[in-house]
Coordinates of C-alpha atoms and ligand atoms in Angstrom, one line a residue:
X1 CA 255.2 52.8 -3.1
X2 CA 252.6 50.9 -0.9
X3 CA 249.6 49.2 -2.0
X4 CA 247.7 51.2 0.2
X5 CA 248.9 54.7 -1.1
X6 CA 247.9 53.5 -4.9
X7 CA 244.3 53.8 -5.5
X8 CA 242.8 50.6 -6.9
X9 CA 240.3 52.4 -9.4
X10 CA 238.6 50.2 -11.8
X11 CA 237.1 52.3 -14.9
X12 CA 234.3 51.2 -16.5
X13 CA 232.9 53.2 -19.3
X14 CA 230.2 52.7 -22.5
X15 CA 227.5 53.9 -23.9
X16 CA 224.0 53.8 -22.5
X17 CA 222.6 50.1 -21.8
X18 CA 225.6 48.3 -22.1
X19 CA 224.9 47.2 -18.7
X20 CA 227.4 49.5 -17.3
X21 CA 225.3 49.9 -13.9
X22 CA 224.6 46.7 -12.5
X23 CA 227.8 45.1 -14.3
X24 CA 230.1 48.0 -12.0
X25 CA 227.8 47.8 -8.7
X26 CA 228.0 43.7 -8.9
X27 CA 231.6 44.1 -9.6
X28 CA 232.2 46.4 -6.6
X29 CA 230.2 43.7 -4.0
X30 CA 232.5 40.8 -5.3
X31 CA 236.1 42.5 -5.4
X32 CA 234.9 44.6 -1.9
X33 CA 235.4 48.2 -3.7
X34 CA 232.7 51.3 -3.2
X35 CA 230.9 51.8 -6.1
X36 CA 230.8 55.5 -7.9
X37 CA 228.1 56.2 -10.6
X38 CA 229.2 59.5 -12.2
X39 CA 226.4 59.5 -13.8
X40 CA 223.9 60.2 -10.9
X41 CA 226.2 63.0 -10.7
X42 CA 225.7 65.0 -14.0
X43 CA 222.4 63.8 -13.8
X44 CA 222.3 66.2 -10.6
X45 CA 223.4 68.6 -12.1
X46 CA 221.2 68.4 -14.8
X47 CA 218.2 68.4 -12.2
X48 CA 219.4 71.4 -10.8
X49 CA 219.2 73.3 -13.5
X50 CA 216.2 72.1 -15.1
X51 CA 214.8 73.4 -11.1
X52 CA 216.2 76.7 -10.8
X53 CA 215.1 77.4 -14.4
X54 CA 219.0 77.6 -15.7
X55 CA 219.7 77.1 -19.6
X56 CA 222.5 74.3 -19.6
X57 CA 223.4 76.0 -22.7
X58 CA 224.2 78.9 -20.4
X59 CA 228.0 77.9 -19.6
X60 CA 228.7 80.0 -16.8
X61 CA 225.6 80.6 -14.8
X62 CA 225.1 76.7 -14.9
X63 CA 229.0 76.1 -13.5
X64 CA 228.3 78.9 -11.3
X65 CA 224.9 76.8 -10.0
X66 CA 226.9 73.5 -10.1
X67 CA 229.7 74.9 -7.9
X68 CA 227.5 75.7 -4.9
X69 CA 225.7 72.1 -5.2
X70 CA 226.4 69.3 -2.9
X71 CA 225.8 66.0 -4.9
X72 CA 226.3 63.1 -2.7
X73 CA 226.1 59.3 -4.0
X74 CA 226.1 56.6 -2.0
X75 CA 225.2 53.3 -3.9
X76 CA 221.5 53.9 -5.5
X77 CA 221.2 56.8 -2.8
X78 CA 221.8 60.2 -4.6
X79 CA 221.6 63.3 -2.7
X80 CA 220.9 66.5 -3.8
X81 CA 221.7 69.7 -1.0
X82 CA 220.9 66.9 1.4
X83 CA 217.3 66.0 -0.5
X84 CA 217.1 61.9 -1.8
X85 CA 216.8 62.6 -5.8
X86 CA 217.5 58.9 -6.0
X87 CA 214.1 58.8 -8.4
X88 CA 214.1 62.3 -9.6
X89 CA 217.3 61.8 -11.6
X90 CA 216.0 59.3 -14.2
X91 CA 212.9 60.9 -15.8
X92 CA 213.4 61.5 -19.2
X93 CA 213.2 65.2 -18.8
X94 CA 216.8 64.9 -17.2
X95 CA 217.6 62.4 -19.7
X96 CA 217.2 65.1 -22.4
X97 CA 218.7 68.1 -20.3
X98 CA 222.0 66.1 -19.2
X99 CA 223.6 65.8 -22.4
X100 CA 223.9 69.9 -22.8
X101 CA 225.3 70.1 -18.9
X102 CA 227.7 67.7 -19.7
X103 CA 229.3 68.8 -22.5
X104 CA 230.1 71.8 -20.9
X105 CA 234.2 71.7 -20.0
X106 CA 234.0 73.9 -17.1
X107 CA 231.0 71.4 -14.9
X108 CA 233.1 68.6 -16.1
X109 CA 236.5 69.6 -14.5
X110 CA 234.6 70.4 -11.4
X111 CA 232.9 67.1 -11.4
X112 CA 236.1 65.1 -12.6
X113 CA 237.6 67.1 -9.5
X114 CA 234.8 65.7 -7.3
X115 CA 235.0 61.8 -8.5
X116 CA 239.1 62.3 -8.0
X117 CA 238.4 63.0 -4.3
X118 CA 235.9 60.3 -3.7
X119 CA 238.0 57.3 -5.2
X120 CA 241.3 58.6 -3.4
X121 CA 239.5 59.0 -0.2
X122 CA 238.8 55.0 -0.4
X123 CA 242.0 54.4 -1.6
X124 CA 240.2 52.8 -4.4
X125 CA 236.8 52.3 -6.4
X126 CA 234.4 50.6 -9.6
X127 CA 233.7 53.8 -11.4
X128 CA 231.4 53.7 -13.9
X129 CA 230.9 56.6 -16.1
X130 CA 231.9 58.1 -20.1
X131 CA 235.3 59.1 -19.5
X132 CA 236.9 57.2 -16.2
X133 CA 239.6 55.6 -18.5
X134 CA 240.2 57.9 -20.4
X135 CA 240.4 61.2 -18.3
X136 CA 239.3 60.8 -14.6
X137 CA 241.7 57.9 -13.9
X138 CA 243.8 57.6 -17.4
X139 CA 246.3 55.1 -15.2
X140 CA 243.5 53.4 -13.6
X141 CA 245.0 49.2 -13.3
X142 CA 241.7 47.9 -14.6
X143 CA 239.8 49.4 -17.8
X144 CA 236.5 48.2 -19.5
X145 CA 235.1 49.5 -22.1
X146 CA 231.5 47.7 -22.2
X147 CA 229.7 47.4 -25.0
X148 CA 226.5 45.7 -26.6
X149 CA 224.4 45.9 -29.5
X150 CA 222.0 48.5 -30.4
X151 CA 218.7 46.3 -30.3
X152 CA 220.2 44.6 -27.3
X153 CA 221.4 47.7 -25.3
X154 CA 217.5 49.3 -26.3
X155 CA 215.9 45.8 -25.2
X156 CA 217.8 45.9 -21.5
X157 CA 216.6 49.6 -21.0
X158 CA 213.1 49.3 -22.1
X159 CA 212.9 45.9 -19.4
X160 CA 214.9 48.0 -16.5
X161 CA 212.5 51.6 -17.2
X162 CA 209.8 50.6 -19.6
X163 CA 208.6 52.0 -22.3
X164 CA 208.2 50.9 -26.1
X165 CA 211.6 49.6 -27.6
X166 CA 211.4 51.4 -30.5
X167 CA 211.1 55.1 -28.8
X168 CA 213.9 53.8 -25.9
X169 CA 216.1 52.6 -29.0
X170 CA 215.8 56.4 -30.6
X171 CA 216.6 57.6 -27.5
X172 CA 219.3 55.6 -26.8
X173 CA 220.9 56.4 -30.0
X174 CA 220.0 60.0 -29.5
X175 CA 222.1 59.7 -26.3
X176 CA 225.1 58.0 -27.9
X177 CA 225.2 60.8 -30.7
X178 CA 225.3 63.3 -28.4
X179 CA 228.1 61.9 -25.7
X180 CA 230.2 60.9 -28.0
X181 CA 230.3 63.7 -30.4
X182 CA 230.6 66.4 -27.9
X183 CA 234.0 68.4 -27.7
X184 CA 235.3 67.7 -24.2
X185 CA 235.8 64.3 -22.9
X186 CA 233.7 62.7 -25.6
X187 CA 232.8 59.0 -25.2
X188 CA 235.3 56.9 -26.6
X189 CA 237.3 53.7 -26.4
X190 CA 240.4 54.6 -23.9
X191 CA 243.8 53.5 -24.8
X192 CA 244.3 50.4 -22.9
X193 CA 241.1 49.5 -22.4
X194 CA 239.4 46.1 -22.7
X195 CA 236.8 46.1 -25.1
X196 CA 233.9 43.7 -23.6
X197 CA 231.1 43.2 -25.9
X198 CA 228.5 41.7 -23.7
X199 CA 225.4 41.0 -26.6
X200 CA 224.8 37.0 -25.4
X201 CA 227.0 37.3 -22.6
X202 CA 225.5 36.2 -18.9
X203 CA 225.8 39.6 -16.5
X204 CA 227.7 36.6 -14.4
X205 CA 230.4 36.1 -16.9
X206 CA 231.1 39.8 -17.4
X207 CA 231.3 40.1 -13.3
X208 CA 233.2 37.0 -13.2
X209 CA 235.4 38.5 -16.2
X210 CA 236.4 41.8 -14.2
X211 CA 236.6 40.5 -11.1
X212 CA 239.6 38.1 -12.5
X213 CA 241.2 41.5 -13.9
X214 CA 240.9 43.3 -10.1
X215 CA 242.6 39.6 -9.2
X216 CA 245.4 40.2 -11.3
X217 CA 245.6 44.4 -10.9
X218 CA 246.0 43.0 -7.0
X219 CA 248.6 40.7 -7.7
X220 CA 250.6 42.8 -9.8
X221 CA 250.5 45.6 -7.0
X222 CA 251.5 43.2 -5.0
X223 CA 254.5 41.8 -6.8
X224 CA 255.6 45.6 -8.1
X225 CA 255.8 46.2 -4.1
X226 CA 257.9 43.0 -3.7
X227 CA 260.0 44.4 -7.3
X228 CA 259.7 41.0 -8.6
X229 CA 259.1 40.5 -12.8
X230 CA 255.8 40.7 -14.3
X231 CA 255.2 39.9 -17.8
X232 CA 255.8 43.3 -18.9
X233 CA 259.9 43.7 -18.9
X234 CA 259.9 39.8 -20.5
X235 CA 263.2 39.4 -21.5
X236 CA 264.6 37.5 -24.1
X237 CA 264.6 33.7 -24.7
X238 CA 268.0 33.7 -23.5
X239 CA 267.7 34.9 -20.2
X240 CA 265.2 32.5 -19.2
X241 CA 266.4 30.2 -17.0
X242 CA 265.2 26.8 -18.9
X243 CA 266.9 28.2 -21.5
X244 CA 270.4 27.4 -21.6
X245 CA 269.3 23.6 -20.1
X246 CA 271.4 21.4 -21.2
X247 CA 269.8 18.4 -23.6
X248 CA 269.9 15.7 -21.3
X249 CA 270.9 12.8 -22.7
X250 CA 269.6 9.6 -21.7
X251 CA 265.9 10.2 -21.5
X252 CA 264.3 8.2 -23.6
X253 CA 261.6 11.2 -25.5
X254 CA 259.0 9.1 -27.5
X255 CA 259.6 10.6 -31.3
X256 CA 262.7 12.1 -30.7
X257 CA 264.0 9.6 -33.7
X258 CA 264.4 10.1 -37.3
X259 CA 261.0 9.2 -38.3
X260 CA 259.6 11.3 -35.4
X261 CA 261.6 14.4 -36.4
X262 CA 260.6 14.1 -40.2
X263 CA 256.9 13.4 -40.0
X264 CA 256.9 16.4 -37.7
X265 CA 258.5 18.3 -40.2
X266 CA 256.0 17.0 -42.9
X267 CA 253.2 18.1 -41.1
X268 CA 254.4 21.5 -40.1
X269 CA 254.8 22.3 -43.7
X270 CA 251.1 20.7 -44.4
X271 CA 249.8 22.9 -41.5
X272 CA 251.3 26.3 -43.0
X273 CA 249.7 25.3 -46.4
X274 CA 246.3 25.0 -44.7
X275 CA 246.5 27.7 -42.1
X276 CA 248.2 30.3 -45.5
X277 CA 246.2 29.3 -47.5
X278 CA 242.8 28.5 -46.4
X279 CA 242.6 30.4 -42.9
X280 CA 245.0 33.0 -44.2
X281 CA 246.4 32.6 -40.7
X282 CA 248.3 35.6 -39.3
X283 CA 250.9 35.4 -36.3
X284 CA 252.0 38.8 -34.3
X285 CA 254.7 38.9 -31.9
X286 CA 256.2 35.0 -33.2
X287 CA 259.6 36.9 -31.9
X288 CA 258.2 36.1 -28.3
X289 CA 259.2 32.8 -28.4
X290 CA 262.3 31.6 -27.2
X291 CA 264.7 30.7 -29.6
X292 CA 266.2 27.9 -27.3
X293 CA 265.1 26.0 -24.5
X294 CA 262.0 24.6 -23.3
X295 CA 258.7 26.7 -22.4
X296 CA 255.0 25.9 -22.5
X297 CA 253.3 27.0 -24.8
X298 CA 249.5 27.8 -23.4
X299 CA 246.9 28.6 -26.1
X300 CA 243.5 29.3 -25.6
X301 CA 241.2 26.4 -27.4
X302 CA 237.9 27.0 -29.4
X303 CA 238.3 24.7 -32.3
X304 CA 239.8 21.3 -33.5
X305 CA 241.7 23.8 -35.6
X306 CA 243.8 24.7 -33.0
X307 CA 246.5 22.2 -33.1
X308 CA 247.1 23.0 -36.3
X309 CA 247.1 26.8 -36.2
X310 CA 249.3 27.0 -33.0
X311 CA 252.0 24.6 -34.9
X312 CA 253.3 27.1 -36.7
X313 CA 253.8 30.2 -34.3
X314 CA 257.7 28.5 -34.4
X315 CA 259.9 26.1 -36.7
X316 CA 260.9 24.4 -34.0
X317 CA 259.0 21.3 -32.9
X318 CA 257.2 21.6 -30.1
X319 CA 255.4 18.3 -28.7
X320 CA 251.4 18.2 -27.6
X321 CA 249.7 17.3 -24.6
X322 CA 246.6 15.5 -25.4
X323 CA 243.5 13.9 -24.3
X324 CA 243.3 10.4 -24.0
X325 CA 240.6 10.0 -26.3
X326 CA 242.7 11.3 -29.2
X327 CA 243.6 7.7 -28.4
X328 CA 241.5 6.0 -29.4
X329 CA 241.3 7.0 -33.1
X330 CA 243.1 4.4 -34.5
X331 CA 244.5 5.2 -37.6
X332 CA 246.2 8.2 -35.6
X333 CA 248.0 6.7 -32.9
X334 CA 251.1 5.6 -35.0
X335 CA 251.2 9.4 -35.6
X336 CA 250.7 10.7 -32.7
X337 CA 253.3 8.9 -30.8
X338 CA 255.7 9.0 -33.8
X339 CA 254.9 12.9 -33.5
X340 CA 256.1 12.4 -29.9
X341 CA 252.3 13.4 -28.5
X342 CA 251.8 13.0 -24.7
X343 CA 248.8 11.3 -24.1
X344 CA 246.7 13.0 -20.6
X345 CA 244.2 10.8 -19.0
X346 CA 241.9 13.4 -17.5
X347 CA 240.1 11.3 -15.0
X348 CA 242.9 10.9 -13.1
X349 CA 246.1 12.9 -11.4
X350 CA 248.1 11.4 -13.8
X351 CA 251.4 11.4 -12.6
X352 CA 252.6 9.0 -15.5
X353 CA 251.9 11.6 -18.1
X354 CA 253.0 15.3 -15.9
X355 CA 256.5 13.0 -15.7
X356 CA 257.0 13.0 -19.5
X357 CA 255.9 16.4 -20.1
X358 CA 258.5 17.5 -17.3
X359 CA 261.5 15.2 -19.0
X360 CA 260.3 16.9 -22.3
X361 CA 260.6 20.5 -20.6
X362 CA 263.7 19.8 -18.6
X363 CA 265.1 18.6 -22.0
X364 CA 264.9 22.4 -23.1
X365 CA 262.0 21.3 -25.9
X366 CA 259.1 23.2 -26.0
X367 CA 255.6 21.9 -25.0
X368 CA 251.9 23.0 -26.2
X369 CA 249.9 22.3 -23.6
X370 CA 245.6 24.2 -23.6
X371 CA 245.4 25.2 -20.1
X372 CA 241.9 25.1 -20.0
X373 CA 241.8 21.5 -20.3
X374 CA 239.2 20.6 -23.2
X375 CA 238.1 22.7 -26.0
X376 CA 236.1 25.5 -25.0
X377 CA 233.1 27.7 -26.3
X378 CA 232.6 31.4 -25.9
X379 CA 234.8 34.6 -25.4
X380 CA 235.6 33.9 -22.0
X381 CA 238.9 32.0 -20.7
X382 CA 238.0 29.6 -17.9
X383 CA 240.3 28.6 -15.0
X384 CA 243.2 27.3 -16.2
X385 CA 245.1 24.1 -15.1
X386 CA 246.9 24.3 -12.4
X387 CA 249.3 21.9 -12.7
X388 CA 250.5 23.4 -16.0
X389 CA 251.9 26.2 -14.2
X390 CA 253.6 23.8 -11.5
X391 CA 255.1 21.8 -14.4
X392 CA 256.7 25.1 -16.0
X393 CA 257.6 26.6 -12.6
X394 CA 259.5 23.5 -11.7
X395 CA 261.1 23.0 -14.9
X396 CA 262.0 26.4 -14.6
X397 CA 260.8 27.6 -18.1
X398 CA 258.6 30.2 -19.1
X399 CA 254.7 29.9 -19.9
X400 CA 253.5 32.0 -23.2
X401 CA 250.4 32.3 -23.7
X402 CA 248.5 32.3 -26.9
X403 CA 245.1 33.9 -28.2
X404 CA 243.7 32.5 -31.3
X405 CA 241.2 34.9 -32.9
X406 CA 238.3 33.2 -35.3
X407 CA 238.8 29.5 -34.8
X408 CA 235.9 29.0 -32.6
X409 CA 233.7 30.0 -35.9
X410 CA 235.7 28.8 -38.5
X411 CA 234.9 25.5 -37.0
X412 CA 232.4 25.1 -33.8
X413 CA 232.1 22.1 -31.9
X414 CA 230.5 19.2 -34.2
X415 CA 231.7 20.8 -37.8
X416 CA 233.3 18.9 -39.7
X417 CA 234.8 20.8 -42.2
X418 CA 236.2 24.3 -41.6
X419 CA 234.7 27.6 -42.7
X420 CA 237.1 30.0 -44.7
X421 CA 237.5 32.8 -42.0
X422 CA 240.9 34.7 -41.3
X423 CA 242.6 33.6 -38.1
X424 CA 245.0 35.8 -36.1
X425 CA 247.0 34.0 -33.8
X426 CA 248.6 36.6 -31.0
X427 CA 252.0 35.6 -29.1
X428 CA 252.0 36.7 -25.6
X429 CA 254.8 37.9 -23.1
X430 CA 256.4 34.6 -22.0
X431 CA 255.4 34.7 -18.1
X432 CA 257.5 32.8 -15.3
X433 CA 257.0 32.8 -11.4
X434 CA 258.1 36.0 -10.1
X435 CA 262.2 36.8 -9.2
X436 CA 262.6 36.7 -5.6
X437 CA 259.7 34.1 -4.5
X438 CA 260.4 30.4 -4.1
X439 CA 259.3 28.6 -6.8
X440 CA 257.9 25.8 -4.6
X441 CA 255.2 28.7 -3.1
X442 CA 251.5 27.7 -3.6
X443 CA 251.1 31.6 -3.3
X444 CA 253.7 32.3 -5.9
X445 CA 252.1 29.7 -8.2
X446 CA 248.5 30.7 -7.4
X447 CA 249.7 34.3 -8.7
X448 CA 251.3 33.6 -11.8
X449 CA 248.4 31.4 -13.1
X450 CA 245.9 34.3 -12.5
X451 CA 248.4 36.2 -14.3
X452 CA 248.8 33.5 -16.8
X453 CA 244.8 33.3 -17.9
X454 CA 244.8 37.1 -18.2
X455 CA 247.6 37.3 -20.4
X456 CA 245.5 34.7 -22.6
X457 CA 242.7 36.6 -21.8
X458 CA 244.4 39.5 -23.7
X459 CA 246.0 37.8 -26.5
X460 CA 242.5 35.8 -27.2
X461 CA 240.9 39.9 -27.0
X462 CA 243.1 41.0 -29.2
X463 CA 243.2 38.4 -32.1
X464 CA 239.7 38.2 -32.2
X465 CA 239.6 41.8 -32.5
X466 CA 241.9 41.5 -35.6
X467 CA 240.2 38.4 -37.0
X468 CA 236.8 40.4 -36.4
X469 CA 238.6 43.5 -38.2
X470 CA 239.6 41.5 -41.2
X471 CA 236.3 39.5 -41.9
X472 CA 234.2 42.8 -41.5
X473 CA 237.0 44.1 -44.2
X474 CA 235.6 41.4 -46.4
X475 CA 232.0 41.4 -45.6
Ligands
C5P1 O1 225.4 56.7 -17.0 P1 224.1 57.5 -17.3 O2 223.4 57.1 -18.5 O3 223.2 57.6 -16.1 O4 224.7 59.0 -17.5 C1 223.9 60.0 -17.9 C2 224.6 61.0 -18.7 O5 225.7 61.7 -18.0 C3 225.3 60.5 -19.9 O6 224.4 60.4 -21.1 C4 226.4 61.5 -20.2 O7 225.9 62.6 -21.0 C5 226.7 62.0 -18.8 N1 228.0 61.4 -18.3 C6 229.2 61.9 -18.7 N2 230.3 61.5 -18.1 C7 230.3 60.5 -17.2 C8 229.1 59.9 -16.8 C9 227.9 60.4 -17.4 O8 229.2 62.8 -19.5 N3 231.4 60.1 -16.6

């Protein structure tokens, strides 16, 4: 199968406000897709009949009316039998009469029909819409499902149309009630779909945050034409090639001693205390990670918590890549050499340090590494390290990622002490550089750590999802 043959369709779906439209046309400008708002469709259909005086309740007279329509979207340009309705379409008279035309199954299969053609025919397209992921284009390589508050999603509409907040709030919910509770194709959260909440989020990030998934969708079609491995079909530790390394003897690993080994130990069993027993820490998918041999380990980083949570997703010891300033704390540098700690000097492209942590991986020990550098804020994951990716790939072990769900609030930047919410840590496919492609390929690099940050994209997704889940259980 060619790229070319594959439609690229990227589905965008939510409820009204959530910043669907300019989030999917901003989208479309930066990955170089046409745009489709199916939308301006039923709400073309909805003019019509509100024009030629047809109840929508009236199923087949308004099917029959839809059929012999012409509804032609171009951008903001929507035509109507060849007439610009561009304006006409978003009056609240066709806000009110759209819902009833499209809950009706048979103008939906004619329009779903219709959008079918127009992606195909461009071999690709942002959709935005109800029901893109979860009926038009079900196996569509990139799925949102875009979201925001009420108040925010009613404050956004009322700025972009005007009108009083409260009365655009009712009839946004109004709206909601209706599109979701309807019998066919009802609006809902597809399977596979990424959930983006975008209350306090810039309209940059969200672009920036689906343009990085169109990125990966690319690559991936890209490497399933070149049948190399993707994430997907990870195999066990075993297979990997770091995996069966021998221990080399002879490098000298700082804390590889006795006291080195048992302090770790001591720790590890202090860390599960804290993380069981005050962030009732849970860890899915812990069978992801090898059993022998060295990989990274690449979590995402939110909290000073971290270190400690991500120490326990295995028994074995795994050493830490850390910033220079951990340093200078005095008191702690006996421990965190004796723990074997690798100390990074930002600044600079330390060569001293990348050495060690490649003797440590080439050992066939396992290294935690945050790929994003420094501890982050905010639901997004920024552009990851590069060289963590080189260091793996030339060890030759595998990267897993890691998504830690509730550490950012159980302790923000400047607290001290950590709040007592649940954290879910999520294990990810261990990822290496593609079969087939040298491992020494910028390209082949550049791929798998675009791969890399969406993988920890989807772990962090996912476990804050759970750790949301559980607290809201408790609230
Ligand atoms: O996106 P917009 O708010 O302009 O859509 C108007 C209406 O069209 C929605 O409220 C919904 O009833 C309908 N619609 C739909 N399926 C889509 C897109 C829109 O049912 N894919």
């Amino acid at each position: 199968v060619s790229e070319s043959t594959v439609p690229l369709v990227v589905a965008i779906d939510g409820p009204a406000g959530s910043g669907k439209s300019t989030v999917a046309r901003l989208v479309a400008e930066r990955v170089g897709l046409p745009h489709l708002d199916t939308g301006a469709m039923y709400r073309s259909a909805a003019l019509a009949c509100l024009r030629r005086g047809v109840d929508p309740a009236d199923s087949s007279a308004s099917v029959e009316l839809i059929r012999a329509l012409t509804i032609t979207v171009d951008g903001a340009m929507v035509t109507l039998d060849g007439e610009d309705v561009s304006t006409a379409i978003r009056t609240p008279d066709v806000d009110v009469a759209v819902g009833p035309v499209a809950s009706n199954p048979e103008v939906r299969a004619e329009l779903v029909a219709q959008q079918r053609r127009w992606a195909a025919e461009r071999g690709g397209a942002v959709m935005e819409g109800r029901d893109i992921a979860s009926v038009v284009f079900p196996d569509a390589p990139v799925k949102v499902y875009l979201t925001a508050s009420e108040e925010e999603r009613a404050r956004r509409r009322s700025e972009q149309l005007g009108g009083e907040i409260g009365s655009v709030a009712a009839e946004i919910a109004r709206r909601d009630h209706v599109d979701s509770t309807r019998a066919a194709d009802p609006l809902r959260v597809a399977d596979g779909s990424i959930v983006l909440d975008t209350t306090g989020l810039s309209i940059d990030d969200v672009v920036t945050r689906i343009a990085a998934m169109v990125d990966g969708a690319r690559s991936r079609a890209q490497a399933t034409a070149a049948s190399v491995r993707t994430a997907d079909d990870a195999s066990p530790a075993a297979d990997w090639p770091g995996s069966t390394a021998p221990r080399l003897t002879g490098v000298d690993l700082v804390g590889s001693g006795v006291v080195g080994r048992s302090l770790y130990r001591a720790l590890w069993v202090v860390a599960q205390a804290a993380n069981r027993g005050w962030f009732r820490a849970r860890y899915h998918h812990s069978d992801r990670i090898p059993k022998t041999g060295g990989f990274l380990l690449a979590p995402v980083h939110r909290s000073n918590a971290d270190f400690l949570l991500v120490g326990n997703v295995t028994r074995r010891r795994m050493r830490y890549v850390g910033k220079e300033t951990i340093w200078n704390v005095k008191w702690f540098v006996p421990i965190a050499n004796a723990l074997g700690g690798i100390k990074v000097d930002r600044g600079t492209a330390d060569r001293a340090s990348m050495k060690r942590c490649l003797e440590v991986l080439e050992a066939g020990e396992p290294l935690v590494l945050f790929p994003e550098g420094t501890r982050k804020s905010g639901p997004i994951v920024e552009e990851i390290f590069e060289g963590a990716v080189y260091m793996a790939v030339k060890a030759g072990v595998p990267i897993v990622p890691v998504g830690i769900g509730g550490s950012g609030d159980a302790m923000p930047h400047g607290a001290k002490l950590p709040k007592r919410i649940p954290i879910d840590v999520v294990i990810g496919h261990p990822m290496t550089i593609a079969a087939g492609e040298k491992s020494s390929s910028r390209r082949a690099q550049r791929e798998l750590s675009v791969r890399v940050r969406e993988e920890i994209q989807r772990c962090f997704d996912e476990a804050t999802r759970l750790s949301d889940a559980r607290r809201r259980g408790e609230a």
